[in-house]
Structures are given as C-alpha cells and as structure tokens.
Amino acid sequence: RSEMVSLDLVDTLTFSDGTGVTFHGSRPGVSELDVTDNLVTRALALVGREARVEVTKQIPLGGGLGGGSADAAAVLRWAGFSDLLAAAKLGGDVPFCLLGGRALVEGIGEIVRPLDFEARTVTLFLPTFSVNTAECYRAFDELGQAPSGRNHLTAAAWKVEPRLQELMGWIDANYGASVLAGSGSTVFVEGDVLDGTARIVESPVGPVEVLVTRTIPA
C-alpha cells in the first residue's frame, strides 16, 4: 500500500506519424536510454498502436520519481486506454500516473483509491547514485522487519545502498526530517528549504541536486 502524489515535474511526449522512440534532454542518463525496449514502446504495444514518439526528459532518471511510468501513462492516455489492471503489468506506478492527483495505491498498482488533493511544497534531494528497485524489494523480504516509518522500504534501500543512509542523516541534521521517495534514491523534505532555488549542494556522499516542487491535482 502506497500513498502517491503527482508533482509539478513533467516529461513532454510528442506524437507523429511513423515509428520509433527518441529521448532528448540534458539530464544524466538520457543518452543511455534504450530506444528499442522501454516503457513507451511497451505501452504502444499494449494499446496496439504505432507512432513516432519524441520524449523530452525533465523528470530525473533512476531516482524513484516514476518518470518512465509517467511516460507510459501518457501513451495510454493518448490512445484512450483506461484498463488499470493491464496498465499495472507495465509497471506498478503506471495506473496511478494514468489518473494522477493524490491516491492510495494497492495490489500490484491496479487499485487506485483517490484521496482529497493537498497542496504541498516539497524539496527533492537527488544524489548521483540510484537504487535498484528489484534489489530493494529483495532486501525488504530478506530483512523481514515489521514496517515502520513513513516509507517501509527505507531500511531495505539502506542495505542496498549504504550511502543513502548517510545522505538522509545529513539531510535530517541540516534541512529537516527526510523521507525516501519510493525505493529511492530521491529523498524529500516537506516544505521549501532553499527559497525555491534549484542548486547543487555538497554532501558527505558527493554532490546532490536539490529541486523545489509542488503537488498538483489530477
């Protein structure tokens, strides 16, 4: 069970006649994305449509913010596809991204219970390393701990990537109570702790990009 919210961070997808997917953007990792097998191509296969899709990436990659899922959901929305169970087979975050807003998500992602929208500002901390989602869930099963805290995956993510624990301790001491986003590696703090200014800050685990954003309704 997860509470999910939409943030004011977006990728842009442009559809035209033809086939093929291309990715653009200056964010780290964009040039390394697989253009033949990705969530956009899988979403197109699911809806049985062909299109040329240009994706301009603004959502940080590999940080647990659901950028790939949001791109897949954009394809489903473009195709008028609304089967949440089928969408969940692309990825557990895709059904929520299809609906957006704020919701409680259960099952394999196909059960999306809308919640009242809450306008919130959050500060995101984006380290240069990522956390492998599959390894994180495997570590969660191995730890066998009773869920605790706002994100039950936190201890598992720390096991997979020990630098994350050090980063969160540093954020706690300098900016306020930190919370892991999904399986990481993005960490967030409620509120705007940097006066709305995006910047790179030095941390004990290296440079960290800091972004201030807000929740948005469906």
mmCIF file of C-alpha atoms in Angstrom:
data_model
loop_
_atom_site.group_PDB
_atom_site.id
_atom_site.type_symbol
_atom_site.label_atom_id
_atom_site.label_comp_id
_atom_site.label_asym_id
_atom_site.label_seq_id
_atom_site.Cartn_x
_atom_site.Cartn_y
_atom_site.Cartn_z
ATOM 1 C CA ARG A 1 0.000 0.000 0.000
ATOM 2 C CA SER A 2 1.409 3.385 -1.006
ATOM 3 C CA GLU A 3 0.279 6.980 -0.969
ATOM 4 C CA MET A 4 1.215 8.598 -4.255
ATOM 5 C CA VAL A 5 1.040 12.216 -5.374
ATOM 6 C CA SER A 6 1.627 13.988 -8.666
ATOM 7 C CA LEU A 7 4.433 16.543 -8.714
ATOM 8 C CA ASP A 8 4.976 19.540 -10.950
ATOM 9 C CA LEU A 9 7.786 17.785 -12.818
ATOM 10 C CA VAL A 10 6.940 16.686 -16.349
ATOM 11 C CA ASP A 11 8.350 14.978 -19.399
ATOM 12 C CA THR A 12 6.966 16.073 -22.775
ATOM 13 C CA LEU A 13 5.885 13.483 -25.357
ATOM 14 C CA THR A 14 5.300 14.473 -28.989
ATOM 15 C CA PHE A 15 3.424 12.010 -31.214
ATOM 16 C CA SER A 16 3.613 11.969 -35.006
ATOM 17 C CA ASP A 17 3.193 9.579 -37.927
ATOM 18 C CA GLY A 18 5.828 6.893 -38.192
ATOM 19 C CA THR A 19 7.542 4.593 -35.715
ATOM 20 C CA GLY A 20 10.352 4.751 -33.207
ATOM 21 C CA VAL A 21 11.072 6.423 -29.894
ATOM 22 C CA THR A 22 13.712 9.071 -29.272
ATOM 23 C CA PHE A 23 14.768 10.659 -25.994
ATOM 24 C CA HIS A 24 16.066 14.191 -25.565
ATOM 25 C CA GLY A 25 17.183 16.216 -22.586
ATOM 26 C CA SER A 26 20.210 17.247 -20.601
ATOM 27 C CA ARG A 27 19.574 15.104 -17.525
ATOM 28 C CA PRO A 28 22.189 12.449 -16.685
ATOM 29 C CA GLY A 29 21.432 9.095 -18.281
ATOM 30 C CA VAL A 30 19.131 10.307 -21.066
ATOM 31 C CA SER A 31 21.627 9.467 -23.819
ATOM 32 C CA GLU A 32 21.934 5.920 -22.444
ATOM 33 C CA LEU A 33 18.214 5.079 -22.545
ATOM 34 C CA ASP A 34 17.268 2.081 -24.698
ATOM 35 C CA VAL A 35 15.224 3.403 -27.621
ATOM 36 C CA THR A 36 14.018 -0.053 -28.727
ATOM 37 C CA ASP A 37 12.734 -1.502 -25.442
ATOM 38 C CA ASN A 38 11.356 0.884 -22.836
ATOM 39 C CA LEU A 39 8.075 1.751 -21.158
ATOM 40 C CA VAL A 40 6.988 3.889 -24.110
ATOM 41 C CA THR A 41 7.480 1.071 -26.640
ATOM 42 C CA ARG A 42 5.781 -1.401 -24.292
ATOM 43 C CA ALA A 43 2.824 0.939 -23.816
ATOM 44 C CA LEU A 44 2.475 1.310 -27.589
ATOM 45 C CA ALA A 45 2.498 -2.483 -27.911
ATOM 46 C CA LEU A 46 -0.147 -2.786 -25.194
ATOM 47 C CA VAL A 47 -2.551 -0.447 -26.984
ATOM 48 C CA GLY A 48 -1.726 -1.893 -30.417
ATOM 49 C CA ARG A 49 -0.771 1.464 -31.921
ATOM 50 C CA GLU A 50 2.168 2.750 -33.914
ATOM 51 C CA ALA A 51 3.586 6.250 -33.641
ATOM 52 C CA ARG A 52 6.807 8.154 -33.676
ATOM 53 C CA VAL A 53 7.304 9.439 -30.135
ATOM 54 C CA GLU A 54 9.797 12.099 -29.112
ATOM 55 C CA VAL A 55 10.299 12.244 -25.349
ATOM 56 C CA THR A 56 11.867 15.311 -23.775
ATOM 57 C CA LYS A 57 13.008 14.225 -20.325
ATOM 58 C CA GLN A 58 12.707 16.648 -17.411
ATOM 59 C CA ILE A 59 11.915 14.153 -14.632
ATOM 60 C CA PRO A 60 15.190 12.923 -13.080
ATOM 61 C CA LEU A 61 16.094 9.354 -14.050
ATOM 62 C CA GLY A 62 16.710 6.484 -11.678
ATOM 63 C CA GLY A 63 15.531 8.248 -8.549
ATOM 64 C CA GLY A 64 12.179 6.621 -7.871
ATOM 65 C CA LEU A 65 10.115 9.540 -9.191
ATOM 66 C CA GLY A 66 8.243 7.493 -11.796
ATOM 67 C CA GLY A 67 9.366 9.274 -14.946
ATOM 68 C CA GLY A 68 9.218 6.148 -17.099
ATOM 69 C CA SER A 69 5.817 5.230 -15.668
ATOM 70 C CA ALA A 70 4.541 8.734 -16.386
ATOM 71 C CA ASP A 71 5.728 8.417 -19.992
ATOM 72 C CA ALA A 72 3.928 5.078 -20.365
ATOM 73 C CA ALA A 73 0.775 6.598 -18.873
ATOM 74 C CA ALA A 74 0.987 9.455 -21.379
ATOM 75 C CA VAL A 75 0.937 6.909 -24.206
ATOM 76 C CA LEU A 76 -2.084 5.150 -22.695
ATOM 77 C CA ARG A 77 -3.889 8.464 -22.265
ATOM 78 C CA TRP A 78 -3.089 9.427 -25.878
ATOM 79 C CA ALA A 79 -4.585 6.103 -27.008
ATOM 80 C CA GLY A 80 -7.692 6.449 -24.804
ATOM 81 C CA PHE A 81 -6.722 3.323 -22.853
ATOM 82 C CA SER A 82 -8.065 3.033 -19.295
ATOM 83 C CA ASP A 83 -7.637 -0.615 -18.192
ATOM 84 C CA LEU A 84 -5.763 -0.217 -14.900
ATOM 85 C CA LEU A 85 -5.035 -3.925 -14.461
ATOM 86 C CA ALA A 86 -3.394 -4.123 -17.875
ATOM 87 C CA ALA A 87 -1.564 -0.856 -17.196
ATOM 88 C CA ALA A 88 -0.168 -2.310 -13.959
ATOM 89 C CA LYS A 89 1.533 -5.051 -15.976
ATOM 90 C CA LEU A 90 3.722 -2.337 -17.496
ATOM 91 C CA GLY A 91 4.705 -1.182 -14.013
ATOM 92 C CA GLY A 92 3.115 -0.745 -10.619
ATOM 93 C CA ASP A 93 3.194 3.063 -10.840
ATOM 94 C CA VAL A 94 1.581 3.315 -14.281
ATOM 95 C CA PRO A 95 -2.104 3.136 -13.204
ATOM 96 C CA PHE A 96 -1.613 5.974 -10.723
ATOM 97 C CA CYS A 97 0.240 8.041 -13.322
ATOM 98 C CA LEU A 98 -2.689 7.474 -15.666
ATOM 99 C CA LEU A 99 -5.080 9.008 -13.115
ATOM 100 C CA GLY A 100 -2.807 11.433 -11.251
ATOM 101 C CA GLY A 101 -3.543 13.663 -8.286
ATOM 102 C CA ARG A 102 -3.260 12.020 -4.878
ATOM 103 C CA ALA A 103 -4.273 8.440 -4.177
ATOM 104 C CA LEU A 104 -3.811 5.327 -2.091
ATOM 105 C CA VAL A 105 -2.452 2.577 -4.338
ATOM 106 C CA GLU A 106 -2.808 -1.123 -3.513
ATOM 107 C CA GLY A 107 -2.479 -4.574 -5.085
ATOM 108 C CA ILE A 108 0.057 -4.591 -7.902
ATOM 109 C CA GLY A 109 -0.797 -0.964 -8.594
ATOM 110 C CA GLU A 110 -4.165 -1.572 -10.239
ATOM 111 C CA ILE A 111 -6.212 -0.483 -7.197
ATOM 112 C CA VAL A 112 -6.102 3.305 -7.095
ATOM 113 C CA ARG A 113 -8.251 4.984 -4.458
ATOM 114 C CA PRO A 114 -8.368 8.766 -4.985
ATOM 115 C CA LEU A 115 -7.721 10.954 -1.950
ATOM 116 C CA ASP A 116 -8.524 14.622 -1.449
ATOM 117 C CA PHE A 117 -5.891 16.848 -3.021
ATOM 118 C CA GLU A 118 -3.460 18.515 -0.626
ATOM 119 C CA ALA A 119 -1.393 21.430 -1.888
ATOM 120 C CA ARG A 120 2.135 20.797 -0.622
ATOM 121 C CA THR A 121 5.595 22.067 -1.399
ATOM 122 C CA VAL A 122 8.465 19.594 -1.206
ATOM 123 C CA THR A 123 12.213 19.827 -1.606
ATOM 124 C CA LEU A 124 13.804 16.938 -3.506
ATOM 125 C CA PHE A 125 17.379 15.778 -2.942
ATOM 126 C CA LEU A 126 18.782 13.847 -5.914
ATOM 127 C CA PRO A 127 22.114 12.062 -5.367
ATOM 128 C CA THR A 128 24.254 10.902 -8.264
ATOM 129 C CA PHE A 129 23.666 7.226 -7.413
ATOM 130 C CA SER A 130 20.477 5.193 -7.828
ATOM 131 C CA VAL A 131 18.881 2.258 -6.000
ATOM 132 C CA ASN A 132 17.933 -0.845 -7.968
ATOM 133 C CA THR A 133 14.212 -1.363 -7.322
ATOM 134 C CA ALA A 134 14.273 -5.161 -7.615
ATOM 135 C CA GLU A 135 17.230 -5.399 -5.221
ATOM 136 C CA CYS A 136 15.454 -3.112 -2.763
ATOM 137 C CA TYR A 137 12.338 -5.295 -2.641
ATOM 138 C CA ARG A 138 14.502 -8.393 -2.330
ATOM 139 C CA ALA A 139 16.305 -6.815 0.622
ATOM 140 C CA PHE A 140 12.943 -5.908 2.170
ATOM 141 C CA ASP A 141 11.903 -9.575 2.075
ATOM 142 C CA GLU A 142 15.254 -10.679 3.493
ATOM 143 C CA LEU A 143 15.144 -8.216 6.395
ATOM 144 C CA GLY A 144 11.704 -9.442 7.472
ATOM 145 C CA GLN A 145 11.221 -6.405 9.690
ATOM 146 C CA ALA A 146 7.891 -5.049 10.853
ATOM 147 C CA PRO A 147 7.056 -1.982 8.722
ATOM 148 C CA SER A 148 7.956 1.298 10.387
ATOM 149 C CA GLY A 149 8.324 4.949 9.453
ATOM 150 C CA ARG A 150 6.715 6.822 6.590
ATOM 151 C CA ASN A 151 8.376 4.618 3.980
ATOM 152 C CA HIS A 152 8.643 0.924 4.830
ATOM 153 C CA LEU A 153 11.335 0.418 2.174
ATOM 154 C CA THR A 154 13.839 2.731 3.841
ATOM 155 C CA ALA A 155 15.862 0.094 5.720
ATOM 156 C CA ALA A 156 15.963 -2.115 2.619
ATOM 157 C CA ALA A 157 17.159 0.772 0.461
ATOM 158 C CA TRP A 158 19.888 1.483 3.015
ATOM 159 C CA LYS A 159 21.007 -2.132 2.808
ATOM 160 C CA VAL A 160 21.245 -1.949 -0.982
ATOM 161 C CA GLU A 161 22.911 1.472 -0.997
ATOM 162 C CA PRO A 162 24.537 2.398 2.361
ATOM 163 C CA ARG A 163 25.354 5.910 1.129
ATOM 164 C CA LEU A 164 21.629 6.621 1.203
ATOM 165 C CA GLN A 165 21.529 6.249 4.989
ATOM 166 C CA GLU A 166 24.428 8.665 5.342
ATOM 167 C CA LEU A 167 22.728 11.126 2.990
ATOM 168 C CA MET A 168 19.441 11.017 4.894
ATOM 169 C CA GLY A 169 21.213 11.545 8.203
ATOM 170 C CA TRP A 170 22.929 14.607 6.760
ATOM 171 C CA ILE A 171 19.633 15.966 5.408
ATOM 172 C CA ASP A 172 17.947 15.385 8.784
ATOM 173 C CA ALA A 173 20.664 17.388 10.513
ATOM 174 C CA ASN A 174 20.725 20.271 8.040
ATOM 175 C CA TYR A 175 17.314 20.614 6.385
ATOM 176 C CA GLY A 176 14.649 18.735 8.359
ATOM 177 C CA ALA A 177 13.080 15.288 8.542
ATOM 178 C CA SER A 178 13.899 13.357 5.373
ATOM 179 C CA VAL A 179 11.694 10.752 3.693
ATOM 180 C CA LEU A 180 12.668 8.297 0.970
ATOM 181 C CA ALA A 181 10.677 8.569 -2.271
ATOM 182 C CA GLY A 182 9.617 5.083 -3.364
ATOM 183 C CA SER A 183 12.623 2.780 -3.333
ATOM 184 C CA GLY A 184 14.965 5.745 -3.810
ATOM 185 C CA SER A 185 17.342 7.213 -4.392
ATOM 186 C CA THR A 186 15.437 10.515 -4.251
ATOM 187 C CA VAL A 187 14.850 11.860 -0.753
ATOM 188 C CA PHE A 188 12.418 14.648 0.085
ATOM 189 C CA VAL A 189 11.720 17.121 2.860
ATOM 190 C CA GLU A 190 8.350 18.780 3.377
ATOM 191 C CA GLY A 191 8.376 22.477 2.516
ATOM 192 C CA ASP A 192 10.778 24.735 0.643
ATOM 193 C CA VAL A 193 14.104 24.641 2.446
ATOM 194 C CA LEU A 194 16.055 26.517 -0.245
ATOM 195 C CA ASP A 195 13.806 29.501 -1.062
ATOM 196 C CA GLY A 196 12.701 27.944 -4.339
ATOM 197 C CA THR A 197 16.178 27.898 -5.867
ATOM 198 C CA ALA A 198 17.437 24.764 -7.599
ATOM 199 C CA ARG A 199 21.090 24.141 -6.897
ATOM 200 C CA ILE A 200 23.829 21.585 -6.418
ATOM 201 C CA VAL A 201 24.938 21.139 -2.809
ATOM 202 C CA GLU A 202 27.896 19.212 -1.472
ATOM 203 C CA SER A 203 27.033 16.370 0.899
ATOM 204 C CA PRO A 204 29.090 13.677 2.641
ATOM 205 C CA VAL A 205 28.253 11.341 -0.263
ATOM 206 C CA GLY A 206 29.095 13.800 -3.027
ATOM 207 C CA PRO A 207 27.170 16.430 -4.990
ATOM 208 C CA VAL A 208 23.387 16.370 -4.657
ATOM 209 C CA GLU A 209 20.924 18.181 -6.906
ATOM 210 C CA VAL A 210 18.219 19.957 -4.927
ATOM 211 C CA LEU A 211 14.876 20.878 -6.515
ATOM 212 C CA VAL A 212 11.825 22.544 -5.027
ATOM 213 C CA THR A 213 8.489 21.450 -6.474
ATOM 214 C CA ARG A 214 4.824 21.159 -5.535
ATOM 215 C CA THR A 215 1.998 18.683 -5.692
ATOM 216 C CA ILE A 216 -0.569 19.131 -8.462
ATOM 217 C CA PRO A 217 -4.167 17.891 -8.761
ATOM 218 C CA ALA A 218 -5.345 15.310 -11.289
#
